[in-house]
CSV table of C-alpha atoms and ligand atoms in Angstrom, one decimal:
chain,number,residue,atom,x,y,z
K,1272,UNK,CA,-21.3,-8.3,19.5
K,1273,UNK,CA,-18.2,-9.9,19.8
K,1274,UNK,CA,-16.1,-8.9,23.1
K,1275,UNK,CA,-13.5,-7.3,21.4
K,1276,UNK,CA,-15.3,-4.8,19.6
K,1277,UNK,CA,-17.0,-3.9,22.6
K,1278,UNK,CA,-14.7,-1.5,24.4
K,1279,UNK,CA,-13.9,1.1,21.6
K,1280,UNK,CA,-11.7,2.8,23.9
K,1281,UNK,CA,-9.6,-0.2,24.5
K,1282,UNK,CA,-9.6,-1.1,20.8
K,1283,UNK,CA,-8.2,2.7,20.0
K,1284,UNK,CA,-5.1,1.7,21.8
K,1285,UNK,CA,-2.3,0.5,19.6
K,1286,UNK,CA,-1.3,-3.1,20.1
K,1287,UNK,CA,1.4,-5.3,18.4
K,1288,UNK,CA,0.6,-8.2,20.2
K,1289,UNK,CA,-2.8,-9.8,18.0
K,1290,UNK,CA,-2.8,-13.5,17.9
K,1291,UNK,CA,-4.8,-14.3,14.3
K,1292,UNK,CA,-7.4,-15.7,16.4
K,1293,UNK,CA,-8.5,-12.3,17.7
K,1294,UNK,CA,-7.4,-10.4,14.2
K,1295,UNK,CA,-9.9,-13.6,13.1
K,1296,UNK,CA,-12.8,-12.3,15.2
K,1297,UNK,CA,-12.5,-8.9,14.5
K,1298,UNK,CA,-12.9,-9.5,10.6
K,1299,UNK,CA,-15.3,-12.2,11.0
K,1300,UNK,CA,-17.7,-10.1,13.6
K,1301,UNK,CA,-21.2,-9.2,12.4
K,1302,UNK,CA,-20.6,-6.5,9.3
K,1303,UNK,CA,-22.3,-3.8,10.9
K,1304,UNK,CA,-20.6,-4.3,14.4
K,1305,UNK,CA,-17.7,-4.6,12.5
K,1306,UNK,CA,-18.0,-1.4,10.2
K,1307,UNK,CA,-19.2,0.3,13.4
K,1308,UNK,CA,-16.4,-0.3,15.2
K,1309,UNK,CA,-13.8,0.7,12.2
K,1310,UNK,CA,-15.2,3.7,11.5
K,1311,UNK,CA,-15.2,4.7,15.5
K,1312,UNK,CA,-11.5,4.0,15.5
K,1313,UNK,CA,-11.5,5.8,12.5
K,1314,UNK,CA,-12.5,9.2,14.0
K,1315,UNK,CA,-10.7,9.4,17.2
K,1316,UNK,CA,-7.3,9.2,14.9
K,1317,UNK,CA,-8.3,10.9,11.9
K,1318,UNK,CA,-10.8,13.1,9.8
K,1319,UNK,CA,-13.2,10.9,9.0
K,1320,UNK,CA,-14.3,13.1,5.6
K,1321,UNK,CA,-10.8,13.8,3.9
K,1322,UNK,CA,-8.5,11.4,1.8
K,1323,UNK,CA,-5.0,11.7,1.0
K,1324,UNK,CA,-4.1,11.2,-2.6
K,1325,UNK,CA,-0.7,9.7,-3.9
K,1326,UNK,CA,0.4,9.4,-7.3
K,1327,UNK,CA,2.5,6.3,-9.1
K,1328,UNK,CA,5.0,6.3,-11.5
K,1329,UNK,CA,7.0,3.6,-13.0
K,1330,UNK,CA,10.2,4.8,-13.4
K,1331,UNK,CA,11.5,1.5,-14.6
K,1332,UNK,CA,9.1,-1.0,-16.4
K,1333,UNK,CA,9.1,-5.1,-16.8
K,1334,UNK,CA,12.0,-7.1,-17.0
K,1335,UNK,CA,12.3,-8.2,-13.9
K,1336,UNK,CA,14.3,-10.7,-12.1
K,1337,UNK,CA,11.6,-12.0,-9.7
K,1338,UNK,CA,8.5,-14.2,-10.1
K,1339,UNK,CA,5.8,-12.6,-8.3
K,1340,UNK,CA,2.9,-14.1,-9.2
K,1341,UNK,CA,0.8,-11.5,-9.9
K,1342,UNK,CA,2.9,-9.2,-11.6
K,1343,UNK,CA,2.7,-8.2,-15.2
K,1344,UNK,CA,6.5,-6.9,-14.9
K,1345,UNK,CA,8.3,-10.4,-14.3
K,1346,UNK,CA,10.6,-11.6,-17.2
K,1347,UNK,CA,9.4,-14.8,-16.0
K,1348,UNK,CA,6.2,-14.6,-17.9
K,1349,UNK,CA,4.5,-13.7,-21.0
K,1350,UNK,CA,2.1,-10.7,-20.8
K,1351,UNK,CA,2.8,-8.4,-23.9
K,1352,UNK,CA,4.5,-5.8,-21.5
K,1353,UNK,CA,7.0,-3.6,-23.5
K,1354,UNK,CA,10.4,-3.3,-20.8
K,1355,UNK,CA,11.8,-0.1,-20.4
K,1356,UNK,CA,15.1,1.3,-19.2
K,1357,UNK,CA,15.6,3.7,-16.1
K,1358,UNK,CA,13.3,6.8,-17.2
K,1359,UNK,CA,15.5,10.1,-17.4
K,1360,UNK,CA,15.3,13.0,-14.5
K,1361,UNK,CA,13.8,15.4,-17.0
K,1362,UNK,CA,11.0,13.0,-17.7
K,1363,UNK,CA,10.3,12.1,-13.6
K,1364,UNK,CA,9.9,15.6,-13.1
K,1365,UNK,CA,7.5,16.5,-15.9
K,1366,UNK,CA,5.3,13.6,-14.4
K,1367,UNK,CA,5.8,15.0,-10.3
K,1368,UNK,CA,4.9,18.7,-11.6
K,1369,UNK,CA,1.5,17.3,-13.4
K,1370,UNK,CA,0.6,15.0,-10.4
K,1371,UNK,CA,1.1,18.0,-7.6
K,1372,UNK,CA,-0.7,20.3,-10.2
K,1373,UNK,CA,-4.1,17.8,-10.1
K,1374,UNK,CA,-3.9,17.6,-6.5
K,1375,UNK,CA,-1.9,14.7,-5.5
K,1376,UNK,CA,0.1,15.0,-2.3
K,1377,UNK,CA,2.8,12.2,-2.6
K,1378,UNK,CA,5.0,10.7,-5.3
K,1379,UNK,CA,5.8,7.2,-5.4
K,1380,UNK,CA,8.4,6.1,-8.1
K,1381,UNK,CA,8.1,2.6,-8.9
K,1382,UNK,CA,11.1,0.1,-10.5
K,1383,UNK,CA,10.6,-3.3,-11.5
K,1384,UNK,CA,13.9,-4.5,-9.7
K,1385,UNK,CA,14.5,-7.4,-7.2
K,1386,UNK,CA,17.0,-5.0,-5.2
K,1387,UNK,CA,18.4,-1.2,-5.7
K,1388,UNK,CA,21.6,-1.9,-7.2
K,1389,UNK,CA,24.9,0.5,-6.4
K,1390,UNK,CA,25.4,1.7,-10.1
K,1391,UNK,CA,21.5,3.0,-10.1
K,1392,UNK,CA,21.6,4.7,-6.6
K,1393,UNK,CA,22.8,8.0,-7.4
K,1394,UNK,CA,20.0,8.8,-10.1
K,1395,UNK,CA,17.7,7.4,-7.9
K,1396,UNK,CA,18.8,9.6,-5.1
K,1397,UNK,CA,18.5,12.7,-7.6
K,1398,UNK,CA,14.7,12.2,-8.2
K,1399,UNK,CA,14.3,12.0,-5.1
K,1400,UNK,CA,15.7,15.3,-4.2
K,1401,UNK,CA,13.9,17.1,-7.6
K,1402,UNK,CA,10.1,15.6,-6.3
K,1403,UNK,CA,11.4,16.8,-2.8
K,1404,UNK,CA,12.0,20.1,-4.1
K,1405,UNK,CA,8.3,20.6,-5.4
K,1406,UNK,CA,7.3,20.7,-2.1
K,1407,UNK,CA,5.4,16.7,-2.6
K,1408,UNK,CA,6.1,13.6,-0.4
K,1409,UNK,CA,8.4,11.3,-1.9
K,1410,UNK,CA,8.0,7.8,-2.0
K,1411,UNK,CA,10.0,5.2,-3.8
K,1412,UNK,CA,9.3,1.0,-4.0
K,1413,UNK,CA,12.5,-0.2,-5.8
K,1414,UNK,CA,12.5,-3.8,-4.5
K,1415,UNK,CA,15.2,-5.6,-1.2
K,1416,UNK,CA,17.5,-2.7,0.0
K,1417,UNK,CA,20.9,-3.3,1.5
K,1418,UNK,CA,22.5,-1.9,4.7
K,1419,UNK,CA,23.3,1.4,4.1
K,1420,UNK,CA,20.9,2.0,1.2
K,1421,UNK,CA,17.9,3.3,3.1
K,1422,UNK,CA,20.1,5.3,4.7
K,1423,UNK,CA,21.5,7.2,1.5
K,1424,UNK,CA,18.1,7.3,0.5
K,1425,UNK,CA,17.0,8.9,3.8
K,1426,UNK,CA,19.7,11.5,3.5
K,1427,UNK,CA,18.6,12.2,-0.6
K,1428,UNK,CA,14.8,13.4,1.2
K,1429,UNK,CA,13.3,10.1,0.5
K,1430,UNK,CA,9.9,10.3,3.1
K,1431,UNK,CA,8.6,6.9,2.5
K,1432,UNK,CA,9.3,3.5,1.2
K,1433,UNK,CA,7.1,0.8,-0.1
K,1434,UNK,CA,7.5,-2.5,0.8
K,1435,UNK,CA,4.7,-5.3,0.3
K,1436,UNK,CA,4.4,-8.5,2.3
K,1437,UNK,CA,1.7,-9.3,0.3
K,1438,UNK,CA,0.4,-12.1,1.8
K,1439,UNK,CA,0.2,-14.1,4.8
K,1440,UNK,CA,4.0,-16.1,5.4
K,1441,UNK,CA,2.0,-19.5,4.8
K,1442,UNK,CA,0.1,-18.2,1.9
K,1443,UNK,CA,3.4,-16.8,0.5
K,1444,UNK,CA,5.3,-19.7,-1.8
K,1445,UNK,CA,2.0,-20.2,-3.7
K,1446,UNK,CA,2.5,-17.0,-4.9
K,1447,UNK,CA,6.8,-15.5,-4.7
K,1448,UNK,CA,9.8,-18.2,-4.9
K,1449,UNK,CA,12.3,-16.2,-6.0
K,1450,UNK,CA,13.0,-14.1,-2.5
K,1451,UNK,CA,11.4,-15.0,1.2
K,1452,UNK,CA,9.2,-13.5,3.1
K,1453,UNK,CA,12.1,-12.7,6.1
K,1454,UNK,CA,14.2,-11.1,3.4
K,1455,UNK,CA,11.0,-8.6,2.9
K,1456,UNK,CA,10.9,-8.1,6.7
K,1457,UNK,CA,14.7,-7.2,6.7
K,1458,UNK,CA,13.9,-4.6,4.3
K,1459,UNK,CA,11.6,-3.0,6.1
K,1460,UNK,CA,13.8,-2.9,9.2
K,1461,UNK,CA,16.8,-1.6,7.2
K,1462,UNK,CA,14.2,1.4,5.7
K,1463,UNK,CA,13.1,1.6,9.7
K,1464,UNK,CA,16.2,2.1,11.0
K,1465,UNK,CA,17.6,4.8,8.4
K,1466,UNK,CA,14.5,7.1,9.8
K,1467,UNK,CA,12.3,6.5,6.7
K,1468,UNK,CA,8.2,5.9,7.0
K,1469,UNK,CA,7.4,2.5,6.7
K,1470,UNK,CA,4.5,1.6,3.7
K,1471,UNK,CA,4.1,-1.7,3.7
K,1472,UNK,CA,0.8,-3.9,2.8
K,1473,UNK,CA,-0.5,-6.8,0.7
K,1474,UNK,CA,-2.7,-7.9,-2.3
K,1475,UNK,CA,-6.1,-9.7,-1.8
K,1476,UNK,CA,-8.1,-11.2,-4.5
K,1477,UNK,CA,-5.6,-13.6,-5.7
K,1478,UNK,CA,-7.6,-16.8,-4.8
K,1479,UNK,CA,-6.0,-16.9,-0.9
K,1480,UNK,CA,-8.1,-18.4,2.2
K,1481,UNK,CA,-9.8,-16.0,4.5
K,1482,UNK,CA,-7.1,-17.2,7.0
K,1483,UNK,CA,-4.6,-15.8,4.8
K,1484,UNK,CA,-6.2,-12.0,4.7
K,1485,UNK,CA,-6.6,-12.1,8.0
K,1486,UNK,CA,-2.6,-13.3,8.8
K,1487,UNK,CA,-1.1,-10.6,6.4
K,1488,UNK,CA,-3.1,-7.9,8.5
K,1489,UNK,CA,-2.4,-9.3,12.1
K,1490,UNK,CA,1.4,-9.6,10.6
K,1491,UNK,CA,1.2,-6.2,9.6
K,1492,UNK,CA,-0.3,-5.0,13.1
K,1493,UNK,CA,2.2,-7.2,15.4
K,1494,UNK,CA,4.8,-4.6,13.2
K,1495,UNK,CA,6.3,-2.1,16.1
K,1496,UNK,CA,5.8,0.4,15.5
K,1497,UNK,CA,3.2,0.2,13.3
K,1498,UNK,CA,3.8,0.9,9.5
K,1499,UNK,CA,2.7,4.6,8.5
K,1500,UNK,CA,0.8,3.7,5.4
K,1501,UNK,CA,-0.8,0.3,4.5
K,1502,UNK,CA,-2.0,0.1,1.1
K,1503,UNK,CA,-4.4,-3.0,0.6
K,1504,UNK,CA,-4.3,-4.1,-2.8
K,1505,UNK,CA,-7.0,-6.0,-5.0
K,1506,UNK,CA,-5.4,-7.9,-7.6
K,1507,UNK,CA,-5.4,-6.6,-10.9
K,1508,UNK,CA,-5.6,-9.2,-12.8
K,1509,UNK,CA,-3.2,-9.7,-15.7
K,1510,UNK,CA,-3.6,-12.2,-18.9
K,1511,UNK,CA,-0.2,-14.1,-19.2
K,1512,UNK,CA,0.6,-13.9,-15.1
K,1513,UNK,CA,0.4,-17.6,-12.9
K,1514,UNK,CA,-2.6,-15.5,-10.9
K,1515,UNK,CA,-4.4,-14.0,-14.1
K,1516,UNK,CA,-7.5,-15.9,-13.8
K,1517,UNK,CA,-7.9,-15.4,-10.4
K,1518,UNK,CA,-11.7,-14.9,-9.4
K,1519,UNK,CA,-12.5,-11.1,-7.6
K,1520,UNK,CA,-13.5,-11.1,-4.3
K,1521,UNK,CA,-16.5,-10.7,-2.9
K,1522,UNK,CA,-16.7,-6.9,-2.2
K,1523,UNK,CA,-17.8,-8.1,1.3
K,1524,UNK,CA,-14.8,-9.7,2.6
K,1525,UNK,CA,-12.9,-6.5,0.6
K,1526,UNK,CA,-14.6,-4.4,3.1
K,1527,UNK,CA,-13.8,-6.8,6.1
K,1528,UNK,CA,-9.9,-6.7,5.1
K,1529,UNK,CA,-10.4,-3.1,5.9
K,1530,UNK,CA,-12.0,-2.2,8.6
K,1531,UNK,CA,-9.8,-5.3,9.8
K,1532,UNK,CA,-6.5,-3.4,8.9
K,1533,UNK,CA,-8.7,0.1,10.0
K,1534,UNK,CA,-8.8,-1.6,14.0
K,1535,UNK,CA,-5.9,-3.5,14.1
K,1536,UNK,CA,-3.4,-0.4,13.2
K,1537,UNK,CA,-5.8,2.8,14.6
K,1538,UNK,CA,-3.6,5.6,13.8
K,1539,UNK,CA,-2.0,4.4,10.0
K,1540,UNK,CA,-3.1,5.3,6.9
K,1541,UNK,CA,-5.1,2.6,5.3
K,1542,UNK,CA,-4.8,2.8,1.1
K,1543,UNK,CA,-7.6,1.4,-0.9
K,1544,UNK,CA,-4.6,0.8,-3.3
K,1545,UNK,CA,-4.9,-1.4,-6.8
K,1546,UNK,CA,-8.1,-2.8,-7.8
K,1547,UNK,CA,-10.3,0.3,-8.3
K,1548,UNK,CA,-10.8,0.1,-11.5
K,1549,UNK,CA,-13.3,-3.0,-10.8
K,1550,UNK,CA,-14.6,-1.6,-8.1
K,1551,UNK,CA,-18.4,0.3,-7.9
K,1552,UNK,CA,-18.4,4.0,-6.5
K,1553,UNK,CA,-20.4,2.5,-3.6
K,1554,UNK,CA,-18.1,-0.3,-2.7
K,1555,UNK,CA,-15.5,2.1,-2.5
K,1556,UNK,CA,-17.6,4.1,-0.3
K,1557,UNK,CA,-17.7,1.3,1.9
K,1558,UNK,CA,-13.9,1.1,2.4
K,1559,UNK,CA,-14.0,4.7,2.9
K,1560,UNK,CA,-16.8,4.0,5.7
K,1561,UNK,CA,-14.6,0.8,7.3
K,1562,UNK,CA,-11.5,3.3,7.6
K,1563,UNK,CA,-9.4,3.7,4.4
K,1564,UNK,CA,-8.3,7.0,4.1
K,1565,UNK,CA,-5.9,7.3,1.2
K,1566,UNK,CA,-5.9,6.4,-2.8
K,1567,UNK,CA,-3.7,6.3,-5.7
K,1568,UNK,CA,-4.5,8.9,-8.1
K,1569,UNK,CA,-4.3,9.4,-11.9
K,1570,UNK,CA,-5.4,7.5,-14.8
K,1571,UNK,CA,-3.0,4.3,-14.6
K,1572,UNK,CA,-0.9,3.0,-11.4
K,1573,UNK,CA,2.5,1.4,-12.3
K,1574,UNK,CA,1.5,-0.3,-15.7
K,1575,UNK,CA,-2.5,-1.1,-15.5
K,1576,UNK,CA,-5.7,1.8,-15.2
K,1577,UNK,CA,-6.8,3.3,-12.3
K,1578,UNK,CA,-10.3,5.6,-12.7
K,1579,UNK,CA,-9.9,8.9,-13.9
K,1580,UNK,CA,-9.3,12.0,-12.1
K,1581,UNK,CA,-12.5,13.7,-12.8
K,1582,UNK,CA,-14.2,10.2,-11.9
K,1583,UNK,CA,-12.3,10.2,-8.6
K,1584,UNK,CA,-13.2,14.1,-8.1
K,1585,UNK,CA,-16.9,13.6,-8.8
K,1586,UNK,CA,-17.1,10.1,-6.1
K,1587,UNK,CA,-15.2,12.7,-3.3
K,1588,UNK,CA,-17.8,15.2,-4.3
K,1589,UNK,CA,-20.6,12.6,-3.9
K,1590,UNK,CA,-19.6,11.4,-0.5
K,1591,UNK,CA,-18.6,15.0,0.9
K,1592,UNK,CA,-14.7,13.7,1.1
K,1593,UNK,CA,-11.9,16.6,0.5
K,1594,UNK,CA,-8.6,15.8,-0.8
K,1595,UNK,CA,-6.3,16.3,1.5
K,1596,UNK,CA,-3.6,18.8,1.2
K,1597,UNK,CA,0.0,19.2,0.7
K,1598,UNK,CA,1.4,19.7,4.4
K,1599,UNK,CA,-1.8,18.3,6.4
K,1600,UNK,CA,-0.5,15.0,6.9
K,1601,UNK,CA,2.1,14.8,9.8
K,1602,UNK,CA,5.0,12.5,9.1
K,1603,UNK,CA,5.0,10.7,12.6
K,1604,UNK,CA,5.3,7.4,13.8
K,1605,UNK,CA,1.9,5.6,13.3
K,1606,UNK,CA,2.3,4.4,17.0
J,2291,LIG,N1,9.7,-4.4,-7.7
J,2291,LIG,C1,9.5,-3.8,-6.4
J,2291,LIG,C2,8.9,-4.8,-5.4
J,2291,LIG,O1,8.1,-5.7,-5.8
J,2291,LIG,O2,9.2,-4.7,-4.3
J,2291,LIG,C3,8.6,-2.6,-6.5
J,2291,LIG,C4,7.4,-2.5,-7.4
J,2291,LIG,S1,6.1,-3.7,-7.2
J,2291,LIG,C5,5.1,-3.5,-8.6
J,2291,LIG,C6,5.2,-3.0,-5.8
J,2291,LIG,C7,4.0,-3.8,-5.3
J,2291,LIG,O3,2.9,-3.6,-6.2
J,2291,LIG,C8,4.1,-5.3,-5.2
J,2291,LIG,O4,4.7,-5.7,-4.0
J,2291,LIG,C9,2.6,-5.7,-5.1
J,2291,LIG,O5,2.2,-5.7,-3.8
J,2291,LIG,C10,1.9,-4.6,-6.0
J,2291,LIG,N2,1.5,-5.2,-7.2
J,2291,LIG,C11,2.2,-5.5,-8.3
J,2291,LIG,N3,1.4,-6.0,-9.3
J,2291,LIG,C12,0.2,-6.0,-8.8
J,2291,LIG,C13,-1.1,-6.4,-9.4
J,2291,LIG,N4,-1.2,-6.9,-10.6
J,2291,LIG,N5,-2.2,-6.2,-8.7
J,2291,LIG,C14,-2.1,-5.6,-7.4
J,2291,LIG,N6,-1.0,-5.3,-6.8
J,2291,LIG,C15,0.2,-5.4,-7.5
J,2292,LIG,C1,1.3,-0.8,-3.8
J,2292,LIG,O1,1.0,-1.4,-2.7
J,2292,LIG,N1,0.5,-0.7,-4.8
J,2292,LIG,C2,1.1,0.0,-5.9
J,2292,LIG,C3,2.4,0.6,-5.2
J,2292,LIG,N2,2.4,0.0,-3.9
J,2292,LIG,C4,3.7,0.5,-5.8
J,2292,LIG,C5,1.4,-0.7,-7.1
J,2292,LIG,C6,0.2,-1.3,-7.7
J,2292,LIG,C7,0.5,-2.0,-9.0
J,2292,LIG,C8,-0.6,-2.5,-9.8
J,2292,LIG,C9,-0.3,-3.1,-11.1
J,2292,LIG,C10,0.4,-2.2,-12.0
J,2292,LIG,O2,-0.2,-1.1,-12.4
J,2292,LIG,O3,1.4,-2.5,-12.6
J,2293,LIG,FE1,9.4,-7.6,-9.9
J,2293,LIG,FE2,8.1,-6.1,-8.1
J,2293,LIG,FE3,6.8,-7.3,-10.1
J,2293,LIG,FE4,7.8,-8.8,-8.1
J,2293,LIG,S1,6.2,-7.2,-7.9
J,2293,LIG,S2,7.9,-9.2,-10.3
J,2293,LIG,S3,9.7,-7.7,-7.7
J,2293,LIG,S4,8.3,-5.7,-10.3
């Protein structure tokens, strides 16, 4: 076993100081060492049988201004999608109501924006303060904030906001040219500094080096404190997109970017985010096994399918794993 999996009480202590040389022996360790380790972690900081379900919406489809490699929603490439304009308050609610009545605990409105911009903040702000109101989480992902932005959206209730690196910062032109990786990080410290919980993750899958999985998680981890929720992404694959032909990957190394992300940040919540669709009930057990403790739920995420709810329902009934509920999740610092 490698040294550094040794000492679980030592690995149970929040660092921010992993050189991808260690985060590289951690993912690369023998799988059951590895596993063994994560899901040790796993229950000093959490309940190892319960899984907190969040639940998309986009609130503002295609059309955008970026080029994001993977994305169906960029005007910069072909892929069918019909645009929409901002969706109307009435509308948002109908959709919060329906995902708090099947369960979910969180609400994350979705716009396919570079940036928040000033003539959009104050319905933005509204929906906020209506999801709020129902008692959910709210979570919006709206693209680069400005200063003062996170703050306004602080103030409207806002709970969370989601932010993706997405990839390792050597891994990242192959994939984004139209805004840098530091401008992402300056985000996340603007929605830090307002007082708002930090999501942030990545997308694997999308034909990157090992080295590149393993430098978006020890980015994330060397994050202080550590972001609250860290939803790992598979790619969905998309017809039309510079990425769409990308092969899967191996449900192994899936796993390993797990329990990898499960180790490195002990106390987040780790989301077995996009990607599900493709993936069997028993590989998804697996990530539940190396440490993810958190899904999207519903039948489609922003713009492609996710499994049904009554598929969802039966795997948790399968594997013994309760839905969390609405007020068991503390909103604290991760670290
Ligand atoms: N436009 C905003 C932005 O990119 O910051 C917010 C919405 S964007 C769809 C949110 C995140 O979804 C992206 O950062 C990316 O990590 C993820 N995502 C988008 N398309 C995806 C796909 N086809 N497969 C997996 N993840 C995807
Ligand atoms: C995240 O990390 N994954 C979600 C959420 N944050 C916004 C988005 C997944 C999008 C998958 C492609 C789609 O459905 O459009
Ligand atoms: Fe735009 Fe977000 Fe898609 Fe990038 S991921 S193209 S910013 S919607």
């Amino acid at each position: 076993m490698t040294d550094l999996l040794q000492d679980l009480d030592q690995l149970a202590t929040p660092r921010t100081n992993w050189t991808r040389e260690e985060a590289g022996e951690v993912y690369r360790a023998p799988f059951n060492d590895l596993i063994f380790a994560a899901q040790s972690v796993h229950r000093k900081f959490h309940d190892p049988n319960a899984v907190q379900t969040s639940q998309l919406l986009s609130i503002k489809t295609g059309g955008c201004a970026e080029d994001c490699g993977y994305c169906n929603q960029s005007a910069h490439f072909d892929t069918g999608l019909q645009a929409s304009k901002l969706m109307p308050l009435n509308e948002v609610m109908q959709a919060a109501e329906k995902a708090k009545a099947g369960g979910a605990t969180r609400f994350c409105m979705g716009a396919a924006w570079r940036e928040l911009k000033p003539r959009d903040e104050d319905a933005i702000c509204e929906m906020i303060e209506g999801v709020k109101s129902l008692g959910m989480e709210t979570c919006v992902t709206l693209g680069m904030l400005e200063d003062g932005q996170a703050r306004k959206l602080r103030q409207a209730g806002l709970d969370y906001y989601n932010h993706n690196l997405d990839t390792a910062p050597e891994d990242y032109g192959r994939v984004i040219s139209t805004r840098t990786y530091q401008d992402r990080i300056d985000t996340l410290d603007r929605v830090r500094d307002a007082g708002i919980h930090v999501c942030t993750g990545g997308i694997v899958g999308m034909g990157e080096p090992e080295t590149a999985r393993i430098g978006l998680i020890a980015e994330l981890a060397n994050m202080s404190p550590h972001p609250e929720s860290v939803p790992i992404n598979h790619l969905v694959a998309v017809k039309g997109t510079p990425l769409g032909d990308s092969k899967p990957l191996d449900g192994i190394d899936f796993v390993r970017t797990i329990a990898t992300a499960r180790i490195l940040m002990p106390k987040s919540m780790v989301r077995l985010s996009a990607g599900r669709e493709g993936m069997s009930r028993e590989l998804q057990a697996l990530c539940f096994l190396a440490g993810a403790n958190s899904i999207f739920v519903g039948e489609e995420l922003l713009t492609t399918p996710n499994p049904e709810k009554h598929e969802d329902f039966d795997m948790f009934g399968a594997l013994g794993i309760e839905p969390m509920k609405l007020g068991s999740v503390e909103l604290s610092p991760a670290e």
